Short mmCIF file of C-alpha atoms in Angstrom, two decimals:
data_model
loop_
_atom_site.label_atom_id
_atom_site.label_comp_id
_atom_site.label_asym_id
_atom_site.label_seq_id
_atom_site.Cartn_x
_atom_site.Cartn_y
_atom_site.Cartn_z
CA UNK A 1 127.07 128.51 111.65
CA UNK A 2 124.00 126.88 110.69
CA UNK A 3 124.27 122.89 110.51
CA UNK A 4 122.10 119.67 109.76
CA UNK A 5 123.77 116.33 110.30
CA UNK A 6 122.17 113.32 109.46
CA UNK A 7 123.03 109.84 110.75
CA UNK A 8 121.53 106.40 110.89
CA UNK A 9 122.03 105.31 107.27
CA UNK A 10 123.41 101.93 106.38
CA UNK A 11 122.37 98.60 104.43
CA UNK A 12 119.07 96.94 105.11
CA UNK A 13 117.28 94.15 103.65
CA UNK A 14 114.09 94.50 101.98
CA UNK A 15 111.10 94.76 104.45
CA UNK A 16 113.40 95.95 107.12
CA UNK A 17 113.36 99.17 109.23
CA UNK A 18 116.03 102.15 109.60
CA UNK A 19 115.76 105.51 111.95
CA UNK A 20 117.48 108.46 110.41
CA UNK A 21 118.27 111.31 112.70
CA UNK A 22 119.10 114.98 111.75
CA UNK A 23 120.70 116.93 114.37
CA UNK A 24 120.16 120.62 114.05
CA UNK A 25 122.32 123.75 115.23
CA UNK A 26 122.77 127.38 114.19
CA UNK A 27 118.98 128.42 113.81
CA UNK A 28 115.74 128.48 116.03
CA UNK A 29 114.83 124.85 115.92
CA UNK A 30 111.70 125.22 117.45
CA UNK A 31 110.12 127.24 114.87
CA UNK A 32 111.41 125.41 111.84
CA UNK A 33 109.56 122.99 109.61
CA UNK A 34 111.93 120.21 108.49
CA UNK A 35 111.93 117.89 105.43
CA UNK A 36 113.34 114.89 104.34
CA UNK A 37 114.53 114.69 100.77
CA UNK A 38 116.06 111.48 99.01
CA UNK A 39 117.99 111.20 96.05
CA UNK A 40 118.44 107.93 94.11
CA UNK A 41 121.68 107.04 92.36
CA UNK A 42 122.00 109.19 89.46
CA UNK A 43 118.86 110.64 89.84
CA UNK A 44 117.21 114.09 90.94
CA UNK A 45 115.85 115.00 94.22
CA UNK A 46 112.59 113.54 95.60
CA UNK A 47 110.84 115.11 98.68
CA UNK A 48 110.06 112.52 101.08
CA UNK A 49 107.98 114.29 103.85
CA UNK A 50 107.96 117.15 106.51
CA UNK A 51 107.06 118.36 109.98
CA UNK A 52 105.90 121.64 111.01
CA UNK A 53 106.94 123.42 114.12
CA UNK A 54 104.79 122.65 117.44
CA UNK A 55 103.66 126.23 117.55
CA UNK A 56 102.01 125.75 113.95
CA UNK A 57 100.34 122.18 114.85
CA UNK A 58 103.49 119.89 114.51
CA UNK A 59 101.65 118.06 111.75
CA UNK A 60 103.25 115.99 109.16
CA UNK A 61 102.98 115.28 105.35
CA UNK A 62 104.37 112.69 103.38
CA UNK A 63 104.97 111.81 99.60
CA UNK A 64 102.90 109.13 98.10
CA UNK A 65 105.44 106.58 97.57
CA UNK A 66 106.24 106.51 101.31
CA UNK A 67 102.90 107.11 102.98
CA UNK A 68 102.08 104.68 105.62
CA UNK A 69 105.72 103.32 105.90
CA UNK A 70 107.53 106.18 106.87
CA UNK A 71 107.23 108.77 109.98
CA UNK A 72 108.76 111.99 110.61
CA UNK A 73 108.96 113.12 114.39
CA UNK A 74 110.98 115.82 116.28
CA UNK A 75 112.40 116.27 119.70
CA UNK A 76 112.75 120.04 120.10
CA UNK A 77 114.65 119.42 123.37
CA UNK A 78 117.32 117.72 121.24
CA UNK A 79 117.32 120.08 118.41
CA UNK A 80 116.71 116.69 116.25
CA UNK A 81 114.18 115.40 113.52
CA UNK A 82 113.85 111.75 112.89
CA UNK A 83 112.76 109.56 110.06
CA UNK A 84 111.55 106.10 110.78
CA UNK A 85 111.43 103.75 107.75
CA UNK A 86 109.59 100.51 107.86
CA UNK A 87 108.81 98.01 105.04
CA UNK A 88 111.80 99.38 103.11
CA UNK A 89 111.81 98.27 99.47
CA UNK A 90 114.82 98.50 97.13
CA UNK A 91 113.48 101.39 95.57
CA UNK A 92 113.97 103.42 98.62
CA UNK A 93 117.72 103.34 97.98
CA UNK A 94 119.47 106.53 98.06
CA UNK A 95 121.21 109.37 99.89
CA UNK A 96 118.56 110.76 102.57
CA UNK A 97 118.74 114.73 103.17
CA UNK A 98 117.52 116.66 106.06
CA UNK A 99 116.17 120.08 104.70
CA UNK A 100 115.07 123.43 106.32
CA UNK A 101 113.88 125.30 103.25
CA UNK A 102 114.78 128.69 104.25
CA UNK A 103 118.01 127.75 105.83
CA UNK A 104 119.97 124.79 104.84
CA UNK A 105 120.48 121.21 103.51
CA UNK A 106 122.34 118.47 105.57
CA UNK A 107 125.06 116.44 103.88
CA UNK A 108 123.26 113.39 103.73
CA UNK A 109 123.32 110.03 104.87
CA UNK A 110 123.22 106.87 102.60
CA UNK A 111 120.48 104.33 102.83
CA UNK A 112 121.02 101.04 100.78
CA UNK A 113 118.08 98.53 100.73
CA UNK A 114 119.31 95.20 99.11
CA UNK A 115 119.09 91.31 100.02
CA UNK B 1 103.08 114.23 88.00
CA UNK B 2 104.95 115.59 91.00
CA UNK B 3 107.40 117.46 89.07
CA UNK B 4 108.03 121.15 88.43
CA UNK B 5 109.31 121.57 84.60
CA UNK B 6 113.00 122.62 84.03
CA UNK B 7 115.07 122.48 80.90
CA UNK B 8 117.41 119.33 81.28
CA UNK B 9 120.36 121.55 80.28
CA UNK B 10 121.87 125.07 79.91
CA UNK B 11 125.08 126.35 79.10
CA UNK B 12 127.19 129.43 78.70
CA UNK B 13 130.98 130.80 78.37
CA UNK B 14 132.42 132.49 81.29
CA UNK B 15 131.11 135.95 82.13
CA UNK B 16 127.85 135.35 80.41
CA UNK B 17 124.49 135.47 81.79
CA UNK B 18 122.54 132.09 81.90
CA UNK B 19 118.76 131.74 82.97
CA UNK B 20 116.82 128.67 84.11
CA UNK B 21 113.24 128.50 83.82
CA UNK B 22 111.02 126.55 86.34
CA UNK B 23 107.32 126.12 85.25
CA UNK B 24 104.41 124.95 87.46
CA UNK B 25 100.85 125.69 87.89
CA UNK B 26 98.49 127.81 90.13
CA UNK B 27 98.48 125.65 93.20
CA UNK B 28 102.27 125.61 93.60
CA UNK B 29 104.34 128.08 92.00
CA UNK B 30 101.39 130.29 91.52
CA UNK B 31 100.60 130.50 95.41
CA UNK B 32 103.83 129.75 97.34
CA UNK B 33 107.45 130.65 97.65
CA UNK B 34 109.96 129.09 95.27
CA UNK B 35 113.32 127.97 96.39
CA UNK B 36 116.65 127.00 94.22
CA UNK B 37 119.49 124.74 95.26
CA UNK B 38 122.68 123.93 93.60
CA UNK B 39 124.28 120.50 93.66
CA UNK B 40 127.69 120.48 92.72
CA UNK B 41 129.08 117.00 91.48
CA UNK B 42 129.23 114.45 94.15
CA UNK B 43 128.07 116.94 96.96
CA UNK B 44 125.00 117.74 98.69
CA UNK B 45 122.68 120.25 97.48
CA UNK B 46 123.08 123.70 98.71
CA UNK B 47 120.29 126.35 99.23
CA UNK B 48 120.73 129.27 96.83
CA UNK B 49 117.36 131.27 96.56
CA UNK B 50 114.78 131.39 99.45
CA UNK B 51 111.11 132.57 99.22
CA UNK B 52 111.31 133.74 95.41
CA UNK B 53 114.25 135.77 95.55
CA UNK B 54 116.11 135.86 98.72
CA UNK B 55 119.94 134.82 98.95
CA UNK B 56 120.88 133.16 102.25
CA UNK B 57 124.08 134.54 103.69
CA UNK B 58 127.18 133.64 101.78
CA UNK B 59 125.55 133.23 98.39
CA UNK B 60 127.18 135.51 95.82
CA UNK B 61 124.88 138.24 94.35
CA UNK B 62 125.48 136.70 90.74
CA UNK B 63 122.67 134.56 91.60
CA UNK B 64 119.24 135.80 91.59
CA UNK B 65 115.70 134.65 91.66
CA UNK B 66 112.48 135.80 90.11
CA UNK B 67 108.83 134.92 89.68
CA UNK B 68 106.07 135.66 87.74
CA UNK B 69 102.63 134.07 87.80
CA UNK B 70 103.18 130.04 87.57
CA UNK B 71 106.79 130.21 86.57
CA UNK B 72 110.03 130.91 88.27
CA UNK B 73 113.50 131.86 86.93
CA UNK B 74 117.15 131.47 88.21
CA UNK B 75 119.84 133.82 86.85
CA UNK B 76 123.33 133.39 87.03
CA UNK B 77 125.29 136.46 85.95
CA UNK B 78 129.15 136.76 85.33
CA UNK B 79 129.09 132.56 84.81
CA UNK B 80 132.16 131.02 86.26
CA UNK B 81 133.67 127.58 85.81
CA UNK B 82 132.63 126.60 89.71
CA UNK B 83 128.91 127.14 88.65
CA UNK B 84 129.13 123.83 86.65
CA UNK B 85 126.35 122.09 88.70
CA UNK B 86 122.59 120.55 88.96
CA UNK B 87 120.22 123.20 89.83
CA UNK B 88 116.57 122.37 91.33
CA UNK B 89 113.63 124.36 91.86
CA UNK B 90 110.86 123.39 94.38
CA UNK B 91 107.78 124.53 95.63
CA UNK B 92 104.89 123.60 97.92
CA UNK B 93 101.72 122.35 96.04
CA UNK B 94 98.42 123.37 97.81
CA UNK B 95 96.24 120.63 96.06
CA UNK B 96 98.75 117.55 96.43
CA UNK B 97 100.12 118.72 99.82
CA UNK B 98 103.64 117.98 98.74
CA UNK B 99 106.77 119.81 97.97
CA UNK B 100 107.42 119.62 94.25
CA UNK B 101 110.89 119.49 92.78
CA UNK B 102 111.89 120.26 89.40
CA UNK B 103 113.81 117.60 87.45
CA UNK B 104 116.78 119.66 87.61
CA UNK B 105 118.86 121.50 85.01
CA UNK B 106 122.62 120.82 84.43
CA UNK B 107 124.61 123.90 83.82
CA UNK B 108 127.93 123.54 81.60
CA UNK B 109 130.33 126.18 81.34
CA UNK B 110 131.73 126.09 77.89
#
């Protein structure tokens, strides 16, 4: 069974940092390109960024609102992808989902940025 | 504007066929695969259609995807009450180097 399980969400003050994790199983993680997508309360889906597989370069791409503040990395030995979020703003509040676009979504983890 | 264009709403009666459109451009839908996801109220999105028209395992064949030029469509045939949800299209954009999502279409079963 394909599974993507996010963790690491929580409440953080503006300017703070948080690291999200997404543990994958049920598919060939090493070959997967993984994305992070977020959803603000009552809003639509917003792509955050992605990381390619190491065999295709392992490079990353980011949406403009998070570029320079967020970093995506992966540990293929742990079948896990990470989202490091720095300099958080209130507008970063939302549910963060891990996604392998040809396979599955995760269940999401809630990030709340508030003073 | 990092958004593919979808109608905000669509509706039908049980058993009907409903089609949702997703309009983009040559740098996204016109040259890359389109993906469709379903989000039931209060739940995480679920992948419905991959690579324009491929159904992942477990997705009923009532759902189908198609693409022509810079537009794509999701069709739901034999509409059921449990199909009430938000539906999103997505595609990579070669020029902006981002994944673009549609604004979402809320499907109501009358």
